[in-house]
Tab-separated table of C-alpha atoms in Angstrom:
chain	number	residue	atom	x	y	z
G	1	UNK	CA	166.830	41.828	71.336
G	2	UNK	CA	164.539	43.615	68.863
G	3	UNK	CA	164.291	46.591	71.213
G	4	UNK	CA	168.094	46.886	71.287
G	5	UNK	CA	168.354	46.744	67.495
G	6	UNK	CA	165.655	49.383	67.073
G	7	UNK	CA	167.393	51.602	69.629
G	8	UNK	CA	170.710	51.337	67.778
G	9	UNK	CA	168.988	52.054	64.470
G	10	UNK	CA	167.345	55.193	65.854
G	11	UNK	CA	170.690	56.374	67.228
G	12	UNK	CA	172.359	55.957	63.828
G	13	UNK	CA	169.514	57.904	62.222
G	14	UNK	CA	170.008	60.726	64.715
G	15	UNK	CA	166.624	60.251	66.351
G	16	UNK	CA	166.950	60.806	70.119
G	17	UNK	CA	165.407	58.448	72.655
G	18	UNK	CA	162.198	59.531	74.349
G	19	UNK	CA	164.030	59.814	77.683
G	20	UNK	CA	166.363	62.375	76.094
G	21	UNK	CA	163.447	64.535	74.989
G	22	UNK	CA	160.954	64.235	77.844
G	23	UNK	CA	161.860	65.115	81.429
G	24	UNK	CA	160.124	65.254	84.801
G	25	UNK	CA	159.678	68.737	86.223
G	26	UNK	CA	159.385	69.068	89.994
G	27	UNK	CA	156.445	70.942	91.509
G	28	UNK	CA	156.761	71.596	95.226
G	29	UNK	CA	156.011	73.952	98.085
G	30	UNK	CA	156.885	74.331	101.735
G	31	UNK	CA	160.694	74.040	101.592
G	32	UNK	CA	162.059	72.700	104.876
G	33	UNK	CA	165.350	72.098	106.669
G	34	UNK	CA	167.392	69.853	104.384
G	35	UNK	CA	170.151	69.006	106.864
G	36	UNK	CA	168.656	65.693	108.055
G	37	UNK	CA	168.197	64.275	104.546
G	38	UNK	CA	171.510	65.763	103.433
G	39	UNK	CA	173.287	64.028	106.324
G	40	UNK	CA	171.839	60.697	105.211
G	41	UNK	CA	172.933	61.234	101.611
G	42	UNK	CA	176.345	62.462	102.759
G	43	UNK	CA	176.868	59.361	104.882
G	44	UNK	CA	175.695	57.021	102.107
G	45	UNK	CA	177.719	58.526	99.248
G	46	UNK	CA	181.049	56.806	100.099
G	47	UNK	CA	179.222	53.460	100.218
G	48	UNK	CA	177.584	54.216	96.867
G	49	UNK	CA	181.027	55.064	95.513
G	50	UNK	CA	182.436	51.747	96.731
G	51	UNK	CA	179.516	49.820	95.246
G	52	UNK	CA	179.832	51.459	91.829
G	53	UNK	CA	183.621	51.026	91.877
G	54	UNK	CA	183.254	47.271	92.592
G	55	UNK	CA	180.077	46.334	90.706
G	56	UNK	CA	180.177	48.820	87.805
G	57	UNK	CA	183.841	49.635	87.079
G	58	UNK	CA	183.055	50.886	83.563
G	59	UNK	CA	180.447	53.302	84.892
G	60	UNK	CA	182.832	54.467	87.616
G	61	UNK	CA	185.537	55.077	85.022
G	62	UNK	CA	183.048	57.066	82.939
G	63	UNK	CA	182.082	59.199	85.939
G	64	UNK	CA	185.730	59.767	86.781
G	65	UNK	CA	186.597	60.842	83.242
G	66	UNK	CA	183.834	63.440	83.427
G	67	UNK	CA	185.407	64.810	86.596
G	68	UNK	CA	182.346	63.772	88.620
G	69	UNK	CA	180.698	66.981	87.410
G	70	UNK	CA	177.136	65.829	88.060
G	71	UNK	CA	178.129	64.794	91.580
G	72	UNK	CA	179.816	68.091	92.342
G	73	UNK	CA	176.623	69.923	91.425
G	74	UNK	CA	174.309	67.660	93.437
G	75	UNK	CA	171.884	69.525	95.693
G	76	UNK	CA	169.564	68.028	98.317
G	77	UNK	CA	166.332	69.890	98.966
G	78	UNK	CA	163.714	68.772	101.505
G	79	UNK	CA	160.154	69.967	100.885
G	80	UNK	CA	156.719	69.544	102.457
G	81	UNK	CA	154.824	68.572	99.302
G	82	UNK	CA	156.186	67.202	96.051
G	83	UNK	CA	154.807	66.217	92.663
G	84	UNK	CA	155.920	66.357	89.045
G	85	UNK	CA	154.674	66.574	85.503
G	86	UNK	CA	156.257	65.623	82.214
G	87	UNK	CA	157.683	68.290	79.947
G	88	UNK	CA	159.523	68.362	76.644
G	89	UNK	CA	163.062	69.654	76.960
G	90	UNK	CA	163.968	72.898	75.185
G	91	UNK	CA	160.276	73.588	74.749
G	92	UNK	CA	157.447	75.145	76.727
G	93	UNK	CA	155.159	72.140	76.286
G	94	UNK	CA	154.253	70.389	79.560
G	95	UNK	CA	151.617	67.930	80.686
G	96	UNK	CA	148.817	69.278	82.852
G	97	UNK	CA	148.599	66.008	84.792
G	98	UNK	CA	150.586	65.966	88.036
G	99	UNK	CA	151.865	62.859	89.812
G	100	UNK	CA	152.621	62.910	93.522
G	101	UNK	CA	155.919	61.424	94.680
G	102	UNK	CA	158.092	61.234	97.790
G	103	UNK	CA	161.377	62.137	96.098
G	104	UNK	CA	162.547	63.193	92.665
G	105	UNK	CA	165.855	63.795	90.925
G	106	UNK	CA	165.622	66.645	88.444
G	107	UNK	CA	168.932	67.484	86.864
G	108	UNK	CA	171.358	67.682	89.775
G	109	UNK	CA	168.750	68.525	92.414
G	110	UNK	CA	167.405	65.730	94.604
G	111	UNK	CA	164.017	66.785	95.953
G	112	UNK	CA	162.671	64.807	98.893
G	113	UNK	CA	159.680	65.055	101.169
G	114	UNK	CA	160.376	64.954	104.895
G	115	UNK	CA	158.602	61.599	105.291
G	116	UNK	CA	160.201	59.823	102.317
G	117	UNK	CA	161.642	56.418	103.200
G	118	UNK	CA	165.313	55.655	102.711
G	119	UNK	CA	164.873	53.048	99.969
G	120	UNK	CA	162.863	55.407	97.765
G	121	UNK	CA	165.429	58.147	98.386
G	122	UNK	CA	168.356	55.895	97.441
G	123	UNK	CA	166.525	54.595	94.370
G	124	UNK	CA	166.069	58.149	93.137
G	125	UNK	CA	169.684	59.021	94.003
G	126	UNK	CA	170.894	56.090	91.877
G	127	UNK	CA	169.558	57.870	88.773
G	128	UNK	CA	172.386	60.385	89.174
G	129	UNK	CA	174.989	57.699	88.512
G	130	UNK	CA	173.197	55.750	85.766
G	131	UNK	CA	172.065	58.397	83.280
G	132	UNK	CA	168.614	58.855	84.763
G	133	UNK	CA	167.847	55.143	85.132
G	134	UNK	CA	167.168	53.847	88.671
G	135	UNK	CA	169.545	51.109	89.844
G	136	UNK	CA	167.624	48.829	92.210
G	137	UNK	CA	170.624	46.825	93.430
G	138	UNK	CA	172.470	49.965	94.511
G	139	UNK	CA	169.370	51.209	96.349
G	140	UNK	CA	168.994	47.838	98.086
G	141	UNK	CA	172.658	47.883	99.120
G	142	UNK	CA	172.441	51.377	100.607
G	143	UNK	CA	169.142	50.559	102.308
G	144	UNK	CA	170.629	47.458	103.944
G	145	UNK	CA	173.622	49.206	105.466
G	146	UNK	CA	171.413	52.100	106.587
G	147	UNK	CA	169.151	49.608	108.357
G	148	UNK	CA	172.193	48.094	110.047
G	149	UNK	CA	173.470	51.498	111.176
G	150	UNK	CA	170.080	52.510	112.568
G	151	UNK	CA	169.801	49.146	114.323
G	152	UNK	CA	172.987	49.729	116.301
G	153	UNK	CA	175.476	47.667	114.290
G	154	UNK	CA	179.092	48.675	114.799
G	155	UNK	CA	181.323	49.878	111.972
G	156	UNK	CA	183.199	46.572	112.168
G	157	UNK	CA	179.982	44.556	111.771
G	158	UNK	CA	178.835	46.694	108.870
G	159	UNK	CA	182.226	46.473	107.174
G	160	UNK	CA	182.280	42.686	107.582
G	161	UNK	CA	178.849	42.481	105.958
G	162	UNK	CA	179.851	44.752	103.070
G	163	UNK	CA	183.117	42.986	102.253
G	164	UNK	CA	182.219	39.350	102.940
G	165	UNK	CA	178.517	39.154	102.111
G	166	UNK	CA	178.114	41.845	99.466
G	167	UNK	CA	181.611	41.411	97.967
G	168	UNK	CA	182.136	45.170	97.851
G	169	UNK	CA	185.804	45.975	98.367
G	170	UNK	CA	187.306	49.078	99.921
G	171	UNK	CA	188.331	51.984	97.736
G	172	UNK	CA	192.004	52.267	96.802
G	173	UNK	CA	193.803	55.021	98.695
G	174	UNK	CA	194.286	56.970	95.467
G	175	UNK	CA	190.537	57.481	95.067
G	176	UNK	CA	188.992	60.610	96.554
G	177	UNK	CA	185.920	60.077	98.731
G	178	UNK	CA	182.559	61.550	97.784
G	179	UNK	CA	180.817	63.739	100.341
G	180	UNK	CA	178.524	66.730	100.617
G	181	UNK	CA	179.465	70.222	101.735
G	182	UNK	CA	177.054	72.918	102.919
G	183	UNK	CA	176.247	76.128	101.082
G	184	UNK	CA	174.944	79.376	102.482
G	185	UNK	CA	171.584	79.673	100.753
G	186	UNK	CA	169.485	78.518	97.855
G	187	UNK	CA	166.379	79.885	96.166
G	188	UNK	CA	164.254	78.822	93.240
G	189	UNK	CA	163.229	81.014	90.325
G	190	UNK	CA	159.817	81.254	91.963
G	191	UNK	CA	160.141	83.889	94.683
G	192	UNK	CA	157.305	82.260	96.632
G	193	UNK	CA	159.394	79.120	97.061
G	194	UNK	CA	162.421	80.364	98.960
G	195	UNK	CA	164.144	78.625	101.795
G	196	UNK	CA	166.518	79.585	104.576
G	197	UNK	CA	167.692	76.037	105.236
G	198	UNK	CA	170.099	75.480	102.406
G	199	UNK	CA	170.502	72.366	100.295
G	200	UNK	CA	173.932	70.887	99.967
G	201	UNK	CA	176.301	70.160	97.149
G	202	UNK	CA	178.839	67.402	96.770
G	203	UNK	CA	182.538	67.806	97.348
G	204	UNK	CA	185.396	65.461	96.620
G	205	UNK	CA	188.169	65.211	99.201
G	206	UNK	CA	190.824	62.867	100.423
G	207	UNK	CA	189.767	60.809	103.459
G	208	UNK	CA	192.199	62.657	105.721
G	209	UNK	CA	190.673	66.025	104.807
G	210	UNK	CA	186.976	65.308	105.342
G	211	UNK	CA	185.359	68.393	106.849
G	212	UNK	CA	181.695	69.341	107.000
G	213	UNK	CA	179.837	72.281	108.448
G	214	UNK	CA	177.681	71.631	111.473
G	215	UNK	CA	174.441	71.496	109.472
G	216	UNK	CA	175.473	68.317	107.636
G	217	UNK	CA	176.726	65.302	109.574
G	218	UNK	CA	179.296	62.835	108.255
G	219	UNK	CA	177.986	59.969	110.407
G	220	UNK	CA	174.699	58.092	110.537
G	221	UNK	CA	172.493	58.001	112.414
G	222	UNK	CA	173.131	61.456	113.928
G	223	UNK	CA	172.955	61.815	117.696
G	224	UNK	CA	169.528	63.469	117.590
G	225	UNK	CA	168.043	61.381	114.777
G	226	UNK	CA	165.053	60.111	116.773
G	227	UNK	CA	163.978	63.662	117.597
G	228	UNK	CA	164.506	64.999	114.089
G	229	UNK	CA	161.338	66.576	112.665
G	230	UNK	CA	160.966	64.026	109.877
G	231	UNK	CA	162.059	60.889	111.707
G	232	UNK	CA	158.688	59.740	112.989
G	233	UNK	CA	157.012	60.417	109.693
G	234	UNK	CA	159.502	58.449	107.641
G	235	UNK	CA	160.131	55.505	109.889
G	236	UNK	CA	158.054	53.336	112.176
G	237	UNK	CA	159.594	49.967	112.986
G	238	UNK	CA	158.164	46.971	114.777
G	239	UNK	CA	160.188	44.761	117.036
G	240	UNK	CA	159.659	41.423	118.693
G	241	UNK	CA	162.628	39.130	119.136
G	242	UNK	CA	163.710	39.974	115.603
G	243	UNK	CA	162.405	41.412	112.366
G	244	UNK	CA	162.686	39.659	109.027
G	245	UNK	CA	163.780	42.604	106.931
G	246	UNK	CA	162.989	42.844	103.230
G	247	UNK	CA	166.489	44.209	102.872
G	248	UNK	CA	168.050	41.082	104.392
G	249	UNK	CA	170.324	39.814	101.683
G	250	UNK	CA	173.302	37.529	101.529
G	251	UNK	CA	174.007	36.556	105.130
G	252	UNK	CA	175.972	33.300	105.435
G	253	UNK	CA	173.989	30.447	107.003
G	254	UNK	CA	174.473	26.736	107.396
G	255	UNK	CA	173.239	25.198	104.147
G	256	UNK	CA	173.459	21.713	105.567
G	257	UNK	CA	171.405	22.452	108.673
G	258	UNK	CA	169.606	19.316	109.821
G	259	UNK	CA	166.026	20.493	110.215
G	260	UNK	CA	162.947	18.413	110.782
G	261	UNK	CA	160.142	20.304	109.070
G	262	UNK	CA	156.566	20.287	110.268
G	263	UNK	CA	154.410	21.465	107.388
G	264	UNK	CA	151.022	23.065	107.986
G	265	UNK	CA	149.165	24.270	104.908
G	266	UNK	CA	146.660	27.134	105.103
G	267	UNK	CA	146.573	27.078	108.895
G	268	UNK	CA	147.312	29.831	111.355
G	269	UNK	CA	150.193	29.255	113.811
G	270	UNK	CA	149.096	27.243	116.831
G	271	UNK	CA	150.402	29.727	119.394
G	272	UNK	CA	147.652	31.854	120.901
G	273	UNK	CA	150.037	34.176	122.746
G	274	UNK	CA	149.476	37.606	121.253
G	275	UNK	CA	151.623	40.678	121.938
G	276	UNK	CA	148.599	42.987	121.780
G	277	UNK	CA	145.940	43.274	124.464
G	278	UNK	CA	142.711	45.256	124.137
G	279	UNK	CA	142.962	48.294	126.418
G	280	UNK	CA	140.289	48.884	129.060
G	281	UNK	CA	139.350	52.413	130.042
G	282	UNK	CA	137.728	53.005	133.424
G	283	UNK	CA	137.005	56.732	133.135
G	284	UNK	CA	135.989	59.414	130.690
G	285	UNK	CA	139.537	60.631	130.116
G	286	UNK	CA	141.757	59.179	127.430
G	287	UNK	CA	145.470	59.825	127.732
G	288	UNK	CA	148.895	58.205	127.591
G	289	UNK	CA	148.557	57.019	131.203
G	290	UNK	CA	145.711	54.744	130.150
G	291	UNK	CA	147.678	53.021	127.404
G	292	UNK	CA	149.948	50.256	128.631
G	293	UNK	CA	153.101	48.952	127.016
G	294	UNK	CA	151.458	45.567	126.458
G	295	UNK	CA	148.877	47.232	124.200
G	296	UNK	CA	151.543	47.824	121.564
G	297	UNK	CA	153.631	45.913	119.102
G	298	UNK	CA	156.861	47.012	120.720
G	299	UNK	CA	158.378	49.754	118.554
G	300	UNK	CA	162.124	49.968	118.269
G	301	UNK	CA	164.998	48.526	116.298
G	302	UNK	CA	166.259	44.981	116.246
G	303	UNK	CA	169.743	43.591	115.835
G	304	UNK	CA	170.088	43.971	112.084
G	305	UNK	CA	172.648	41.206	111.606
G	306	UNK	CA	170.554	38.747	113.637
G	307	UNK	CA	167.450	39.736	111.677
G	308	UNK	CA	169.208	39.245	108.356
G	309	UNK	CA	170.599	35.893	109.462
G	310	UNK	CA	167.133	34.767	110.573
G	311	UNK	CA	165.602	35.837	107.268
G	312	UNK	CA	168.350	34.171	105.277
G	313	UNK	CA	168.137	30.934	107.253
G	314	UNK	CA	164.362	30.917	106.871
G	315	UNK	CA	164.714	31.232	103.098
G	316	UNK	CA	167.226	28.376	103.083
G	317	UNK	CA	164.844	26.128	105.031
G	318	UNK	CA	161.955	27.068	102.748
G	319	UNK	CA	164.045	26.418	99.639
G	320	UNK	CA	165.135	22.985	100.888
G	321	UNK	CA	161.549	22.145	101.805
G	322	UNK	CA	160.131	23.204	98.438
G	323	UNK	CA	162.926	21.498	96.509
G	324	UNK	CA	162.170	18.220	98.264
G	325	UNK	CA	158.505	18.554	97.260
G	326	UNK	CA	158.807	19.932	93.730
G	327	UNK	CA	162.378	19.270	92.612
G	328	UNK	CA	164.430	21.481	90.322
G	329	UNK	CA	161.496	23.663	89.222
G	330	UNK	CA	162.003	25.787	92.363
G	331	UNK	CA	164.048	28.950	91.801
G	332	UNK	CA	165.409	30.969	94.735
G	333	UNK	CA	165.582	34.448	93.228
G	334	UNK	CA	167.468	35.931	96.206
G	335	UNK	CA	170.027	33.146	96.483
G	336	UNK	CA	172.980	35.200	95.247
G	337	UNK	CA	171.850	38.717	96.124
G	338	UNK	CA	168.763	40.698	97.074
G	339	UNK	CA	166.704	41.395	93.945
G	340	UNK	CA	164.131	43.744	95.446
G	341	UNK	CA	161.316	41.618	94.004
G	342	UNK	CA	158.115	41.180	96.076
G	343	UNK	CA	158.753	37.432	96.383
G	344	UNK	CA	161.659	35.170	97.305
G	345	UNK	CA	161.038	32.031	95.237
G	346	UNK	CA	159.263	30.884	92.093
G	347	UNK	CA	157.909	27.433	91.279
G	348	UNK	CA	157.624	27.237	87.502
G	349	UNK	CA	155.987	24.309	85.734
G	350	UNK	CA	155.392	24.944	82.048
G	351	UNK	CA	153.537	28.229	81.727
G	352	UNK	CA	152.330	28.085	85.348
G	353	UNK	CA	154.106	30.074	88.051
G	354	UNK	CA	153.713	30.045	91.831
G	355	UNK	CA	155.299	32.948	93.736
G	356	UNK	CA	156.541	32.382	97.281
G	357	UNK	CA	157.351	35.033	99.902
G	358	UNK	CA	159.164	33.751	103.015
G	359	UNK	CA	158.709	35.213	106.505
G	360	UNK	CA	160.868	33.765	109.278
G	361	UNK	CA	161.139	34.067	113.052
G	362	UNK	CA	162.676	32.286	116.025
G	363	UNK	CA	159.925	33.317	118.428
G	364	UNK	CA	157.152	30.778	118.978
G	365	UNK	CA	155.066	33.528	120.620
G	366	UNK	CA	155.233	35.835	117.632
G	367	UNK	CA	152.036	35.421	115.618
G	368	UNK	CA	152.536	38.324	113.204
G	369	UNK	CA	154.970	39.405	110.521
G	370	UNK	CA	155.635	42.500	108.440
G	371	UNK	CA	154.653	42.691	104.797
G	372	UNK	CA	155.559	45.613	102.573
G	373	UNK	CA	153.012	47.545	100.543
G	374	UNK	CA	154.602	46.252	97.349
G	375	UNK	CA	154.418	42.638	98.543
G	376	UNK	CA	150.768	43.007	99.501
G	377	UNK	CA	149.950	44.680	96.200
G	378	UNK	CA	151.614	41.755	94.419
G	379	UNK	CA	149.709	39.254	96.583
G	380	UNK	CA	146.378	40.831	95.629
G	381	UNK	CA	147.362	40.898	91.963
G	382	UNK	CA	148.488	37.248	91.784
G	383	UNK	CA	145.766	35.747	93.989
G	384	UNK	CA	146.013	31.942	93.990
G	385	UNK	CA	149.480	32.135	92.424
G	386	UNK	CA	150.959	33.795	95.516
G	387	UNK	CA	151.720	32.148	98.861
G	388	UNK	CA	153.436	33.177	102.070
G	389	UNK	CA	155.610	30.563	103.778
G	390	UNK	CA	155.989	31.324	107.474
G	391	UNK	CA	159.036	29.564	108.941
G	392	UNK	CA	159.389	29.123	112.707
G	393	UNK	CA	163.028	28.201	113.356
G	394	UNK	CA	164.024	26.001	116.283
G	395	UNK	CA	167.306	24.421	117.320
G	396	UNK	CA	166.920	21.381	115.093
G	397	UNK	CA	163.353	21.639	113.861
G	398	UNK	CA	161.455	24.153	111.777
G	399	UNK	CA	157.721	24.592	111.363
G	400	UNK	CA	156.554	25.748	107.941
G	401	UNK	CA	153.072	27.211	107.575
G	402	UNK	CA	151.760	27.975	104.092
G	403	UNK	CA	149.200	30.703	103.455
G	404	UNK	CA	147.985	30.392	99.883
G	405	UNK	CA	146.320	33.517	98.493
G	406	UNK	CA	146.667	35.579	101.700
G	407	UNK	CA	144.455	38.311	100.220
G	408	UNK	CA	141.539	35.877	100.041
G	409	UNK	CA	142.276	34.661	103.565
G	410	UNK	CA	142.104	38.261	104.791
G	411	UNK	CA	138.741	38.675	103.110
G	412	UNK	CA	137.467	35.534	104.835
G	413	UNK	CA	138.804	36.681	108.218
G	414	UNK	CA	141.360	33.899	108.612
G	415	UNK	CA	144.204	36.404	108.409
G	416	UNK	CA	144.070	40.039	109.465
G	417	UNK	CA	145.835	43.184	108.381
G	418	UNK	CA	147.080	45.616	111.026
G	419	UNK	CA	147.960	49.281	110.581
G	420	UNK	CA	150.694	50.415	112.976
G	421	UNK	CA	150.440	54.061	113.942
G	422	UNK	CA	153.546	56.179	114.606
G	423	UNK	CA	154.362	56.620	118.284
G	424	UNK	CA	154.454	60.389	117.843
G	425	UNK	CA	152.102	62.270	115.550
G	426	UNK	CA	151.382	65.928	114.849
G	427	UNK	CA	147.824	65.007	113.842
G	428	UNK	CA	146.617	64.145	117.344
G	429	UNK	CA	143.567	66.051	118.473
G	430	UNK	CA	142.010	65.882	121.934
G	431	UNK	CA	138.235	65.576	121.787
G	432	UNK	CA	136.032	66.041	124.843
G	433	UNK	CA	133.537	63.255	125.520
G	434	UNK	CA	131.411	65.528	127.692
G	435	UNK	CA	128.376	67.149	126.065
């Protein structure tokens, strides 16, 4: 409240906000083909438009009154390396300290590294619509439907999810659809940073007149997306029977499901069936023929809707279980929509808080789960105040396993962290074992 009053006072006094004076200046090299990233942005823009129209009508009206000028000037530029430093606008003063990043919106140019993940890209894109401020909910929404598209969901399934679960309506016919159109070339002021693969700018057309040049696709994923040069660097998924996605949001489940819950605290799952076997090599040569499929966590994509439903149902079971134990002090932060927070529930008693992250599966043989870097960073930071609830869903029974302070359990060897390597890498190097 005080911050708002101070901000209004400064505005009346004619003192600009710090964000209006200081800007981030992109520093990059190795410009690359922007068509893959531009195709993703082009495909996502109509969904972003629908979201803003439904969730932020005032902002949409403001953008429309401006003639969508910032959108029409949007450029997408893929680069090899990217960083930024802070500089004062209308002045030659700049910080010497550089910060590395995966993507950056500077003015109307969206810079992105080839290996940047979709959520980070959408979060940076959201700044374009909200006066330089990232909009997490919009980024989460775009990330969810992108995950569904890449997982093989049909347009009908995606549309059902958008309208019924996310409550995002279709655009009226009178509204023009946002999309990108290709340009011939683009160069920076620095002659050493020129590119042949051009960025793209936004165009506004009626749905019946949507046309794009071949370099930018209007669908996602494109037919050759798995062989695109930046695909393997930006995405490496793990698949068992299903994946509990961090992007899984409001998927309808049975709230009155009759589950019998077996609770195991600070114990590993009983199943000793592991999807990874230690490879055995009989000769001096190491090659793909010596690595068997069973040596891998099977890479691929899962059914996105099934994964979201599993994650949502697991959270519901965990919430019911915790509510029975602790009562009304349990708060399900993702109950209405995905918040993007590194936890799903909070148990708050006085000044004490316990943070709960839920991981769910239907496979009794699956003894692993994914955890994002942000979730793990939060787990290390909170220590004893952070727990992971693993929910194994059955037909009418669920098994809940609680791992309090998973960081400490990793240090003691009770839990283990695994690093999954990409299936294709340009950093491989064959080394002879013969001397």
